[in-house]
Coordinates of C-alpha atoms and ligand atoms in Angstrom, one line a residue:
Chain J
M3 CA -47.1 -47.6 -27.9
I4 CA -50.7 -46.2 -28.1
S5 CA -49.0 -42.8 -29.2
N6 CA -47.9 -44.4 -32.4
N7 CA -51.4 -45.8 -33.6
H8 CA -52.9 -42.9 -35.0
K9 CA -49.6 -42.8 -37.2
N10 CA -50.5 -46.7 -38.7
N11 CA -51.6 -46.2 -42.3
K12 CA -53.1 -48.0 -45.1
S13 CA -49.6 -49.4 -45.9
Q14 CA -48.6 -50.8 -42.6
F15 CA -51.4 -52.4 -41.6
I16 CA -51.3 -56.3 -41.2
P17 CA -54.5 -58.0 -41.3
D18 CA -54.7 -59.9 -38.4
A19 CA -57.6 -60.7 -36.2
A20 CA -55.6 -62.5 -33.5
R21 CA -54.0 -59.2 -32.4
T22 CA -56.1 -58.3 -29.6
L23 CA -57.0 -54.5 -30.0
V24 CA -59.6 -54.2 -27.0
Q25 CA -59.7 -56.9 -24.0
V26 CA -62.5 -56.8 -21.8
K27 CA -62.3 -58.6 -18.5
D28 CA -65.0 -59.6 -15.7
L29 CA -66.5 -56.5 -16.5
V30 CA -69.5 -55.1 -14.1
H31 CA -70.9 -51.8 -14.6
V32 CA -73.6 -50.4 -12.3
Y33 CA -74.8 -47.0 -12.7
P34 CA -75.2 -44.9 -9.9
T35 CA -79.0 -45.1 -9.9
G36 CA -78.3 -48.8 -8.9
T37 CA -79.1 -50.4 -12.2
R38 CA -76.9 -53.4 -13.0
A39 CA -76.1 -52.5 -16.7
L40 CA -73.4 -55.1 -17.3
E41 CA -72.4 -58.5 -15.3
N42 CA -69.5 -60.3 -15.8
I43 CA -68.6 -59.6 -19.6
N44 CA -65.6 -61.3 -21.0
V45 CA -65.1 -60.2 -24.8
S46 CA -62.2 -59.2 -27.0
V47 CA -61.9 -57.0 -30.0
G48 CA -59.3 -58.1 -32.8
E49 CA -57.4 -55.7 -35.4
H50 CA -59.3 -55.6 -38.6
E51 CA -62.6 -57.3 -37.6
K52 CA -66.1 -56.3 -38.1
L53 CA -68.1 -56.8 -35.3
A54 CA -72.0 -56.0 -34.8
I55 CA -73.4 -55.7 -31.3
I56 CA -77.0 -56.7 -31.1
G57 CA -79.7 -56.5 -28.5
Q58 CA -82.9 -55.3 -26.9
N59 CA -83.3 -52.0 -26.0
G60 CA -81.4 -51.4 -22.6
S61 CA -79.7 -54.6 -23.0
G62 CA -76.4 -52.6 -22.3
K63 CA -74.8 -52.4 -25.7
T64 CA -73.8 -48.8 -25.4
T65 CA -72.7 -49.1 -21.8
L66 CA -70.4 -52.0 -23.0
V67 CA -69.1 -49.8 -26.2
K68 CA -68.7 -46.6 -23.9
H69 CA -65.9 -48.6 -21.6
F70 CA -63.8 -49.2 -24.8
N71 CA -62.5 -45.9 -24.6
G72 CA -62.8 -45.2 -21.0
L73 CA -66.1 -43.1 -21.4
L74 CA -67.3 -45.3 -18.3
Q75 CA -65.0 -46.8 -15.9
P76 CA -65.6 -50.4 -15.0
T77 CA -67.5 -51.0 -11.5
E78 CA -65.6 -54.2 -11.6
G79 CA -62.9 -55.9 -13.8
T80 CA -60.6 -54.3 -16.4
I81 CA -60.4 -53.3 -20.0
L82 CA -57.3 -53.1 -21.9
V83 CA -56.5 -51.0 -25.0
H84 CA -53.6 -52.1 -26.5
G85 CA -52.3 -53.6 -23.5
A86 CA -53.1 -49.9 -21.7
D87 CA -55.7 -49.8 -18.7
T88 CA -58.7 -47.5 -19.4
R89 CA -58.9 -46.5 -15.7
K90 CA -55.3 -45.3 -16.0
T91 CA -55.6 -43.8 -19.4
R92 CA -57.6 -41.0 -20.4
T93 CA -60.3 -40.7 -22.9
A94 CA -58.5 -37.8 -24.5
V95 CA -55.6 -40.3 -24.9
L96 CA -57.3 -43.4 -25.9
A97 CA -59.1 -41.3 -28.5
K98 CA -55.9 -41.8 -31.0
T99 CA -56.8 -45.6 -30.8
V100 CA -60.6 -45.6 -30.2
G101 CA -63.1 -43.4 -32.2
Y102 CA -66.6 -43.2 -30.7
V103 CA -69.4 -42.0 -33.0
F104 CA -72.5 -41.2 -30.9
Q105 CA -75.8 -42.1 -31.8
N106 CA -77.2 -38.8 -31.9
P107 CA -74.8 -36.3 -33.8
N108 CA -76.2 -33.6 -32.5
H109 CA -74.1 -34.3 -29.7
Q110 CA -71.1 -34.1 -31.4
L111 CA -70.9 -31.4 -33.8
F112 CA -70.6 -27.7 -33.1
C113 CA -68.4 -26.1 -35.5
V114 CA -69.6 -23.7 -37.8
T115 CA -68.4 -25.2 -41.0
V116 CA -67.9 -28.9 -41.8
A117 CA -64.5 -28.4 -42.6
E118 CA -63.8 -26.9 -39.2
E119 CA -65.5 -29.9 -37.6
L120 CA -62.9 -32.3 -39.4
R121 CA -60.0 -30.4 -38.0
F122 CA -61.4 -30.2 -34.4
G123 CA -60.0 -33.8 -33.2
L124 CA -56.7 -33.4 -34.9
R125 CA -56.2 -29.8 -33.3
N126 CA -56.7 -31.8 -30.0
L127 CA -53.8 -34.3 -31.0
R128 CA -51.8 -31.6 -31.7
L129 CA -51.0 -32.4 -35.0
P130 CA -48.6 -29.7 -37.2
P131 CA -50.7 -27.6 -39.5
D132 CA -49.8 -29.1 -42.7
E133 CA -50.6 -32.8 -41.7
I134 CA -53.9 -31.8 -40.6
E135 CA -54.8 -30.3 -43.9
Q136 CA -53.5 -33.3 -45.3
K137 CA -55.4 -35.7 -43.3
V138 CA -58.8 -33.4 -43.9
K139 CA -58.4 -33.6 -47.5
E140 CA -58.3 -37.2 -47.4
T141 CA -61.2 -37.8 -45.1
I142 CA -63.3 -35.1 -47.5
E143 CA -62.4 -37.4 -50.5
L144 CA -63.0 -40.4 -49.0
F145 CA -66.5 -39.6 -47.4
K146 CA -67.3 -37.4 -50.5
L147 CA -67.8 -34.4 -48.4
Q148 CA -67.0 -31.8 -51.0
P149 CA -70.3 -30.1 -51.5
Y150 CA -70.9 -29.6 -47.9
L151 CA -67.3 -28.3 -46.7
D152 CA -68.4 -24.5 -45.9
V153 CA -72.0 -25.7 -44.7
H154 CA -73.0 -25.4 -41.3
P155 CA -73.6 -28.8 -40.0
Y156 CA -76.9 -28.3 -38.2
S157 CA -78.1 -27.2 -41.7
L158 CA -77.5 -30.6 -42.9
S159 CA -79.9 -33.5 -43.7
M160 CA -80.0 -36.0 -40.4
G161 CA -78.2 -38.7 -42.9
A162 CA -75.3 -35.9 -43.7
R163 CA -74.9 -35.1 -40.2
K164 CA -74.2 -38.4 -39.3
L165 CA -71.6 -38.9 -41.8
V166 CA -70.1 -35.8 -40.9
A167 CA -69.6 -37.1 -37.2
I168 CA -68.2 -40.3 -38.5
A169 CA -65.9 -38.3 -40.7
S170 CA -64.7 -36.3 -37.8
I171 CA -64.0 -39.3 -35.6
F172 CA -62.4 -41.2 -38.6
A173 CA -60.1 -38.2 -39.7
M174 CA -58.2 -38.9 -36.1
G175 CA -57.4 -41.9 -37.5
P176 CA -58.3 -44.3 -34.7
Q177 CA -57.5 -48.3 -35.2
L178 CA -61.0 -49.2 -34.2
M179 CA -64.1 -47.3 -35.1
I180 CA -67.1 -47.7 -32.9
L181 CA -70.5 -46.7 -34.6
D182 CA -73.8 -46.5 -32.0
E183 CA -76.7 -47.4 -34.2
P184 CA -75.6 -46.0 -37.2
T185 CA -78.7 -46.9 -39.2
T186 CA -81.3 -45.3 -37.1
G187 CA -83.2 -42.6 -38.7
Q188 CA -81.5 -43.2 -42.0
D189 CA -83.3 -43.7 -45.7
Y190 CA -82.0 -46.2 -48.1
E191 CA -80.0 -44.0 -50.0
S192 CA -77.9 -42.6 -46.5
K193 CA -78.0 -46.5 -45.4
K194 CA -76.0 -47.1 -49.0
I195 CA -73.5 -44.4 -48.2
L196 CA -73.0 -45.6 -44.8
S197 CA -72.3 -49.2 -46.0
Q198 CA -69.9 -47.8 -48.5
V199 CA -68.2 -46.0 -45.9
I200 CA -67.9 -49.0 -43.4
G201 CA -66.6 -50.6 -46.2
M202 CA -64.0 -48.5 -47.0
M203 CA -63.0 -48.1 -43.2
Y204 CA -62.6 -51.6 -43.3
E205 CA -60.4 -51.6 -46.5
S206 CA -58.3 -49.0 -45.1
G207 CA -57.3 -51.7 -42.2
K208 CA -59.6 -50.7 -39.3
S209 CA -61.6 -52.6 -37.0
I210 CA -65.4 -51.7 -37.1
V211 CA -67.5 -52.3 -34.1
F212 CA -71.2 -51.3 -34.8
V213 CA -74.4 -51.5 -32.3
S214 CA -77.7 -52.1 -34.8
H215 CA -81.1 -53.3 -34.6
D216 CA -80.9 -53.8 -38.5
M217 CA -80.6 -57.6 -39.1
S218 CA -79.8 -57.3 -42.6
F219 CA -77.5 -54.7 -42.0
V220 CA -75.8 -56.6 -39.7
A221 CA -75.7 -59.7 -42.0
E222 CA -74.3 -57.6 -44.8
H223 CA -71.5 -55.7 -42.5
A224 CA -70.3 -57.8 -40.0
D225 CA -68.4 -61.0 -39.8
R226 CA -68.8 -61.5 -36.0
A227 CA -71.6 -61.0 -34.0
I228 CA -72.2 -60.5 -29.9
V229 CA -75.6 -60.6 -28.8
M230 CA -76.7 -59.0 -25.4
S231 CA -79.4 -60.1 -23.6
R232 CA -80.2 -58.3 -19.5
A233 CA -76.7 -57.1 -19.2
H234 CA -75.1 -60.3 -20.3
I235 CA -73.3 -61.5 -23.3
V236 CA -75.3 -64.4 -24.5
F237 CA -73.5 -65.3 -27.9
D238 CA -70.1 -64.7 -29.4
G239 CA -69.4 -66.0 -32.6
S240 CA -70.3 -65.9 -36.7
L241 CA -73.4 -64.9 -38.0
P242 CA -74.6 -67.9 -39.6
D243 CA -74.0 -69.7 -36.5
L244 CA -76.1 -67.1 -34.9
F245 CA -78.8 -67.6 -37.0
I246 CA -79.6 -71.3 -36.3
R247 CA -79.1 -70.7 -32.5
Q248 CA -83.1 -70.7 -32.0
D249 CA -82.3 -70.4 -28.2
V250 CA -80.4 -66.9 -28.4
L251 CA -82.7 -65.8 -31.2
N252 CA -85.6 -66.4 -28.7
E253 CA -83.9 -65.0 -25.7
A254 CA -82.7 -61.7 -27.6
D255 CA -86.3 -61.6 -29.8
L256 CA -84.5 -61.5 -32.7
R257 CA -85.3 -62.8 -36.3
P258 CA -82.9 -63.7 -38.9
P259 CA -82.6 -61.6 -42.3
H260 CA -85.6 -62.6 -44.9
I261 CA -83.1 -64.2 -47.1
T262 CA -81.6 -66.3 -44.1
Q263 CA -85.0 -67.6 -43.2
L264 CA -85.8 -68.3 -47.0
S265 CA -82.6 -70.4 -47.2
Q266 CA -83.3 -72.4 -43.7
R267 CA -86.7 -72.9 -45.0
L268 CA -85.4 -74.5 -48.4
S269 CA -82.7 -76.5 -46.6
D270 CA -85.0 -79.7 -47.1
Y271 CA -83.8 -79.2 -50.9
G272 CA -80.5 -79.0 -50.1
V273 CA -79.8 -75.2 -49.8
S274 CA -77.6 -74.4 -47.1
P275 CA -79.2 -72.8 -44.3
R276 CA -76.2 -70.5 -44.0
V277 CA -76.9 -67.8 -46.5
L278 CA -76.8 -64.3 -45.7
N279 CA -77.3 -62.2 -48.7
V280 CA -78.9 -62.5 -52.3
A281 CA -75.7 -63.1 -54.0
E282 CA -75.2 -66.3 -51.9
M283 CA -78.7 -67.4 -52.3
V284 CA -78.7 -67.2 -55.9
S285 CA -75.1 -69.2 -56.2
E286 CA -76.9 -71.6 -53.7
V287 CA -79.6 -72.1 -55.8
R288 CA -77.9 -72.2 -58.7
R289 CA -75.9 -75.2 -57.1
C290 CA -78.9 -77.2 -56.3
L291 CA -80.7 -76.9 -59.8
A292 CA -77.3 -77.8 -61.2
Chain A
M25 CA -82.1 -41.0 -15.7
K26 CA -83.7 -38.7 -13.3
T27 CA -85.8 -36.0 -15.1
T28 CA -87.0 -33.9 -12.3
L29 CA -85.7 -32.4 -9.3
Y30 CA -88.3 -33.9 -7.2
I31 CA -87.2 -36.7 -4.6
P32 CA -89.8 -39.3 -4.0
G33 CA -90.9 -40.0 -0.3
N34 CA -93.9 -39.8 2.1
S35 CA -92.8 -37.5 4.6
I36 CA -94.5 -34.6 6.3
L37 CA -93.0 -32.2 3.7
H38 CA -94.3 -34.6 0.9
R39 CA -98.0 -35.0 2.3
L40 CA -98.5 -31.0 2.7
D41 CA -100.4 -29.1 0.5
P42 CA -98.0 -27.6 -1.9
R43 CA -99.8 -24.2 -1.4
T44 CA -98.7 -24.6 2.3
K45 CA -95.0 -24.9 1.2
M46 CA -95.5 -21.5 -1.0
V47 CA -96.5 -19.8 2.3
W48 CA -93.8 -21.6 4.1
M49 CA -91.3 -20.0 1.3
V50 CA -92.8 -16.7 1.4
C51 CA -92.9 -16.4 5.3
A52 CA -89.1 -17.8 5.4
M53 CA -88.4 -14.9 3.0
V54 CA -89.9 -12.3 4.5
S55 CA -88.9 -13.4 7.9
V56 CA -85.2 -13.4 7.7
F57 CA -85.1 -9.6 6.4
I58 CA -87.3 -7.8 9.4
L59 CA -84.4 -7.8 11.8
N60 CA -80.9 -7.4 11.5
N61 CA -80.1 -10.1 13.7
P62 CA -78.4 -13.6 12.1
L63 CA -80.3 -15.8 15.1
V64 CA -83.7 -15.4 13.0
P65 CA -82.2 -17.0 9.7
L66 CA -80.0 -19.5 11.5
V67 CA -84.0 -20.9 13.4
V68 CA -85.3 -20.7 9.9
I69 CA -82.3 -22.5 8.4
A70 CA -82.1 -25.0 11.5
V71 CA -86.0 -25.6 11.0
L72 CA -86.1 -25.9 7.2
V73 CA -83.2 -28.4 7.0
T74 CA -84.0 -30.6 9.8
F75 CA -87.4 -31.2 7.8
L76 CA -85.6 -31.8 4.5
L77 CA -83.1 -34.4 6.1
V78 CA -86.2 -36.0 7.4
A79 CA -87.8 -35.7 4.1
V80 CA -85.0 -36.9 1.8
K81 CA -82.2 -37.6 3.7
G82 CA -78.9 -37.5 2.4
K83 CA -80.2 -37.0 -1.3
L84 CA -80.8 -33.4 -0.1
F85 CA -76.8 -33.1 -0.9
E86 CA -76.7 -34.5 -4.3
N87 CA -78.5 -31.5 -5.8
A88 CA -76.1 -29.6 -7.5
L89 CA -77.4 -26.7 -6.3
V90 CA -77.0 -27.5 -2.7
R91 CA -73.2 -28.4 -3.5
F92 CA -73.1 -24.8 -4.9
L93 CA -74.3 -23.2 -1.5
P94 CA -71.0 -23.3 0.3
I95 CA -69.2 -21.1 -2.3
V96 CA -72.2 -18.7 -2.4
I97 CA -71.8 -18.2 1.2
L98 CA -67.9 -17.8 1.2
T99 CA -68.0 -15.2 -1.3
V100 CA -70.6 -13.4 0.0
T101 CA -68.9 -13.0 3.6
I102 CA -65.5 -12.4 2.4
T103 CA -66.7 -9.9 0.0
H104 CA -68.5 -7.9 2.6
G105 CA -65.9 -8.3 5.0
F106 CA -63.5 -6.5 3.2
V107 CA -65.6 -4.0 1.1
N108 CA -68.8 -3.0 3.0
P109 CA -68.3 0.6 4.1
V110 CA -70.3 0.0 7.2
G111 CA -66.8 -1.5 8.6
I112 CA -64.8 0.3 11.1
T113 CA -63.4 -2.0 13.6
P114 CA -60.2 -4.0 11.6
I115 CA -60.0 -7.8 12.4
M116 CA -56.8 -8.6 14.2
I117 CA -55.0 -11.8 14.7
G118 CA -52.3 -11.2 17.3
T119 CA -51.4 -7.7 16.5
S120 CA -51.5 -7.8 12.6
P121 CA -54.9 -7.2 10.6
I122 CA -56.0 -9.4 7.8
E123 CA -55.2 -7.3 4.7
L124 CA -55.8 -7.6 1.0
P125 CA -53.7 -5.2 -1.0
Y126 CA -56.4 -2.8 -2.7
F127 CA -59.1 -3.8 -1.0
G128 CA -57.8 -2.9 2.6
M129 CA -58.5 -4.6 6.0
M130 CA -61.1 -6.9 6.5
K131 CA -63.7 -5.2 9.2
W132 CA -65.8 -6.8 12.3
E133 CA -68.9 -4.9 11.0
G134 CA -68.5 -5.6 7.3
L135 CA -68.4 -9.3 8.5
Y136 CA -71.3 -9.3 10.3
Y137 CA -72.7 -7.8 7.7
G138 CA -71.7 -10.4 5.2
V139 CA -72.4 -13.6 7.5
L140 CA -76.3 -11.9 7.9
L141 CA -76.5 -11.7 4.3
A142 CA -75.4 -15.5 3.5
L143 CA -77.7 -16.7 6.3
R144 CA -80.4 -14.9 4.8
I145 CA -79.5 -16.0 1.3
S146 CA -79.3 -19.7 2.5
A147 CA -82.8 -19.3 4.3
V148 CA -84.3 -18.4 1.2
F149 CA -82.5 -21.0 -0.6
F150 CA -83.6 -24.0 1.7
A151 CA -87.1 -22.4 1.8
S152 CA -87.8 -22.5 -2.2
I153 CA -85.8 -25.8 -2.6
T154 CA -88.2 -27.5 0.1
L155 CA -91.1 -26.6 -2.7
V156 CA -89.1 -28.0 -5.4
L157 CA -87.8 -31.2 -3.9
T158 CA -90.4 -32.4 -2.1
T159 CA -93.4 -31.8 -4.4
T160 CA -94.3 -33.7 -7.7
P161 CA -94.1 -31.4 -11.0
E162 CA -97.8 -32.0 -11.5
D163 CA -98.6 -30.7 -8.2
L164 CA -96.8 -28.2 -8.4
V165 CA -98.1 -26.5 -11.3
S166 CA -102.0 -27.3 -10.0
A167 CA -100.9 -25.4 -7.1
I168 CA -99.6 -22.4 -8.7
A169 CA -102.5 -22.6 -11.2
K170 CA -104.6 -22.7 -7.8
I171 CA -103.6 -19.5 -6.6
G172 CA -104.9 -17.8 -9.6
I173 CA -101.9 -18.0 -12.3
P174 CA -103.0 -18.7 -15.3
Y175 CA -102.6 -22.4 -16.3
S176 CA -100.5 -22.0 -19.4
Y177 CA -98.0 -19.8 -17.2
A178 CA -98.1 -22.2 -14.2
S179 CA -97.0 -25.2 -16.6
M180 CA -94.4 -23.3 -18.5
F181 CA -92.8 -22.7 -15.0
G182 CA -93.2 -26.6 -14.6
M183 CA -91.8 -27.4 -17.6
S184 CA -88.7 -25.0 -17.1
L185 CA -87.9 -26.6 -13.8
Q186 CA -87.9 -30.2 -15.5
M187 CA -85.3 -29.1 -18.2
I188 CA -82.9 -28.7 -15.5
P189 CA -82.1 -32.3 -15.3
I190 CA -82.6 -33.3 -18.8
M191 CA -80.0 -30.1 -19.6
Q192 CA -77.6 -31.6 -16.9
E193 CA -77.5 -35.3 -18.3
E194 CA -77.4 -33.8 -22.1
A195 CA -74.3 -31.9 -21.0
R196 CA -72.7 -35.4 -19.7
I197 CA -73.0 -36.9 -23.1
I198 CA -71.9 -33.7 -25.0
V199 CA -68.8 -33.9 -22.7
Q200 CA -68.3 -37.4 -23.7
A201 CA -68.2 -36.7 -27.1
Q202 CA -66.2 -33.9 -27.0
R203 CA -63.4 -36.4 -24.7
A204 CA -63.8 -38.8 -27.4
R205 CA -62.9 -36.6 -29.9
A206 CA -59.3 -36.3 -27.8
L207 CA -60.5 -32.9 -26.2
R208 CA -58.2 -32.1 -22.9
E209 CA -59.2 -30.3 -20.2
N210 CA -55.9 -30.3 -18.3
N211 CA -55.8 -26.7 -17.2
L212 CA -58.1 -23.8 -16.7
K213 CA -57.8 -22.6 -20.0
E214 CA -58.5 -25.6 -21.7
K215 CA -61.3 -26.0 -19.1
I216 CA -62.6 -22.6 -20.4
Q217 CA -62.1 -23.3 -24.0
A218 CA -64.0 -26.7 -23.8
L219 CA -67.0 -24.8 -22.8
V220 CA -67.6 -23.6 -26.3
P221 CA -68.3 -27.1 -27.9
L222 CA -70.4 -28.0 -25.0
F223 CA -72.2 -24.8 -25.0
V224 CA -73.1 -25.0 -28.8
P225 CA -74.9 -28.5 -28.8
L226 CA -76.4 -27.5 -25.7
A227 CA -78.3 -24.4 -26.7
V228 CA -79.2 -25.8 -30.4
G229 CA -80.7 -28.7 -28.6
S230 CA -83.0 -27.0 -26.1
M231 CA -84.0 -24.8 -28.6
Q232 CA -84.9 -27.6 -31.0
R233 CA -86.7 -29.1 -27.8
T234 CA -88.7 -25.8 -27.0
E235 CA -89.9 -25.5 -30.5
T236 CA -90.9 -29.7 -30.7
T237 CA -92.6 -29.2 -26.9
A238 CA -94.6 -26.1 -28.3
M239 CA -95.9 -28.0 -31.3
V240 CA -96.7 -31.5 -29.4
L241 CA -98.5 -29.2 -26.7
E242 CA -100.7 -27.8 -29.5
A243 CA -100.9 -31.2 -31.1
R244 CA -102.5 -32.1 -27.7
A245 CA -105.0 -29.3 -27.2
F246 CA -103.2 -27.8 -24.7
G247 CA -104.8 -24.4 -24.4
A248 CA -108.0 -25.5 -25.6
P249 CA -111.1 -22.9 -24.7
V250 CA -112.3 -25.3 -22.4
K251 CA -112.7 -26.0 -18.5
R252 CA -109.9 -28.6 -18.1
T253 CA -110.4 -31.5 -16.2
E254 CA -107.9 -32.1 -12.8
L255 CA -106.8 -35.4 -12.2
R256 CA -104.9 -34.7 -9.3
V257 CA -106.9 -32.6 -6.7
I258 CA -104.9 -30.6 -4.1
K259 CA -106.6 -29.8 -0.9
F260 CA -105.8 -28.2 2.8
N261 CA -105.6 -30.6 6.0
T262 CA -105.6 -29.8 9.5
I263 CA -101.8 -30.1 9.1
D264 CA -101.8 -27.3 6.4
Y265 CA -103.7 -24.9 8.7
V266 CA -101.6 -25.6 11.7
L267 CA -98.5 -24.9 9.9
I268 CA -99.9 -21.7 8.1
T269 CA -101.0 -20.0 11.6
A270 CA -97.6 -20.7 13.2
F271 CA -95.7 -19.1 10.1
V272 CA -97.9 -16.0 10.3
L273 CA -97.8 -16.2 14.3
F274 CA -93.7 -16.4 13.6
I275 CA -93.7 -13.2 11.2
I276 CA -96.0 -11.3 13.7
F277 CA -93.9 -12.0 16.7
L278 CA -90.9 -10.7 14.5
I279 CA -92.6 -7.8 13.4
V280 CA -93.7 -6.9 17.1
L281 CA -89.8 -7.2 18.0
R282 CA -88.8 -4.9 15.4
V283 CA -91.4 -2.3 16.7
V284 CA -90.7 -2.5 20.1
Y285 CA -87.0 -3.0 20.1
G286 CA -85.4 -1.9 16.8
D287 CA -83.6 -4.3 14.4
L288 CA -81.8 -6.3 17.0
S289 CA -78.5 -5.8 15.5
W290 CA -75.4 -5.9 17.1
M291 CA -73.3 -5.1 14.3
Y292 CA -71.0 -2.5 16.2
S293 CA -69.9 -4.8 19.0
V294 CA -68.8 -7.9 17.4
R295 CA -64.9 -8.6 18.4
S296 CA -64.7 -12.3 18.1
F297 CA -65.7 -15.3 15.8
W298 CA -68.8 -16.5 17.8
G299 CA -70.0 -13.2 18.6
L300 CA -70.9 -13.0 14.8
F301 CA -73.8 -15.5 15.6
W302 CA -74.6 -14.7 19.2
P303 CA -74.4 -11.3 21.1
V304 CA -71.4 -12.6 23.4
H305 CA -71.0 -9.0 25.1
L306 CA -74.9 -8.8 26.1
S307 CA -74.6 -12.2 28.0
R308 CA -71.4 -11.5 29.8
Ligands
ATP412 N1 -76.5 -42.5 -17.2 C1 -77.3 -43.8 -17.0 N2 -77.4 -44.0 -15.6 C2 -78.4 -44.9 -15.0 N3 -78.7 -46.0 -15.7 C3 -78.8 -45.9 -17.2 C4 -77.8 -45.0 -17.7 N4 -77.7 -45.2 -19.2 C5 -78.4 -46.6 -19.4 N5 -78.8 -46.9 -18.0 C6 -79.6 -48.1 -18.2 O1 -78.7 -49.2 -18.0 C7 -79.5 -50.0 -19.2 C8 -78.7 -50.7 -20.3 O2 -78.5 -49.2 -20.8 P1 -77.9 -49.0 -22.6 O3 -78.1 -47.7 -23.0 O4 -76.6 -49.5 -22.4 O5 -78.7 -50.2 -23.3 P2 -78.8 -50.4 -24.5 O6 -78.3 -51.9 -25.1 O7 -77.9 -49.4 -25.3 O8 -80.2 -49.6 -25.1 P3 -80.6 -49.0 -26.4 O9 -80.9 -50.2 -27.6 O10 -81.8 -48.5 -26.0 O11 -79.8 -48.2 -27.2 C9 -80.6 -49.7 -19.1 O12 -81.6 -50.4 -18.3 C10 -80.5 -48.5 -19.0 O13 -81.9 -47.7 -18.5
MG413 MG1 -77.6 -47.7 -26.7

């Protein structure tokens, strides 16, 4: 079943968040140093979802997502990717279904040109050469990488390097893209491109899981949020629901985006407190004034 | 994440002045080369390993270099057994010699030499890691500076030591990143091919870090032309004097043996496995 996943393309996908891609059951992870980084985690990621994982530094976010493609093995519990146990399936195989973009792009890039970088994963999947070139071409167009093709990845700016790292994983055609802190160290322009890329990957039928500390970025891109605090999941649900849960926000030291705070303050005047972005605010204000 | 090779503790080794451990290191290295007798390195190793086990317990075996030691020992012993030209007497199992095409037969004299050399290497190795495993990097740097080496060189040494665990951690993350891109390491060929994608980011990363560290050091006035204030003062205690005296007496004893009795080697009379470590023929 897994071996066919990378062939699923835009035309075939069925938007159906109910079908599970990754299923985590009773996961506990203890590092060799004795740190209990995850306790009793139960969560699932469906197909065609935009999921944000939020939480303070050291709350276990990276540890959790590294279990999704077998980079880390559970101390207790099981993780199923499309029904396959990650204990029994190697990361190199799971990589066809689950793409993981590391926080630091420097750990991932090593080829002499950007184009080579895109080919690397596809070669590892043993695709025929013409198919590789086809996928590389598609990826280059989608990510607008034409100007960088023959450039050495290390001579790119941090923003572009991150983009290349994401593209190199995207090219392999995984159904789930995991982005670990994609927005750290990115300027406004890079964030905008990143936003477009996330939108575009979601449009093409993929599930997106991203770890972020940037609440407005989360509000803009996620449909669902998981909040982690001290190795536990303390919230799993929609963003508007999260932003009115004062207990969760306090526990994880989070603050809703400014626009949501504003809508909550104006709720006495009839504005819905569940506003997530400027466009929604405008229509709420219009409605109230009318 | 561990960022130093130092293993915390409060044993005798931890409380010794680092300079005492340096003297110990040098004495251990010199002592094993005075005689051509495997008993000397065996005694030195036994003493060092006993102290180390008391100091850091089973953590000793978590050190990557310690795990690598058996490979070194085997390689040295076997190589010398086959190729060292001192070899004359073939090793017989029943009536047949141990023979390799091209290398010829394994000889007792060569094997004796290989064992001696492997034991010497191990002794030198344990003496060196005693210093590194039981001394905090700060104390190590102070001690090197105290024995007259310019402070900038001393801290350079300290920082290089700290680079080892950092690079180990970095290498681990990079390997994960490559696996996430479906890199396979099934057979030897693929494992070797996988080294290239590991090496490039590791080398680039460490060069960048070195550059940054240099700038940070300057920004924090490292090397300013003033007398440094020492935060941690290291000094000799009675136990340090006692141990240093003991090491020096040990060396003198070995030198006397050498002058009076020669190198105390029984290389040409070894005929059995235990004879490699103990002069069996003499005790009979
Ligand atoms: N390789 C490791 N060995 C030992 N402990 C680790 C390791 N990696 C992480 N930890 C510990 O596990 C806990 C969770 O770490 P994790 O990296 O998952 O947090 P995070 O939520 O991703 O934090 P951040 O926002 O800083 O990225 C932390 O206490 C951390 O110190
Ligand atoms: Mg993290």
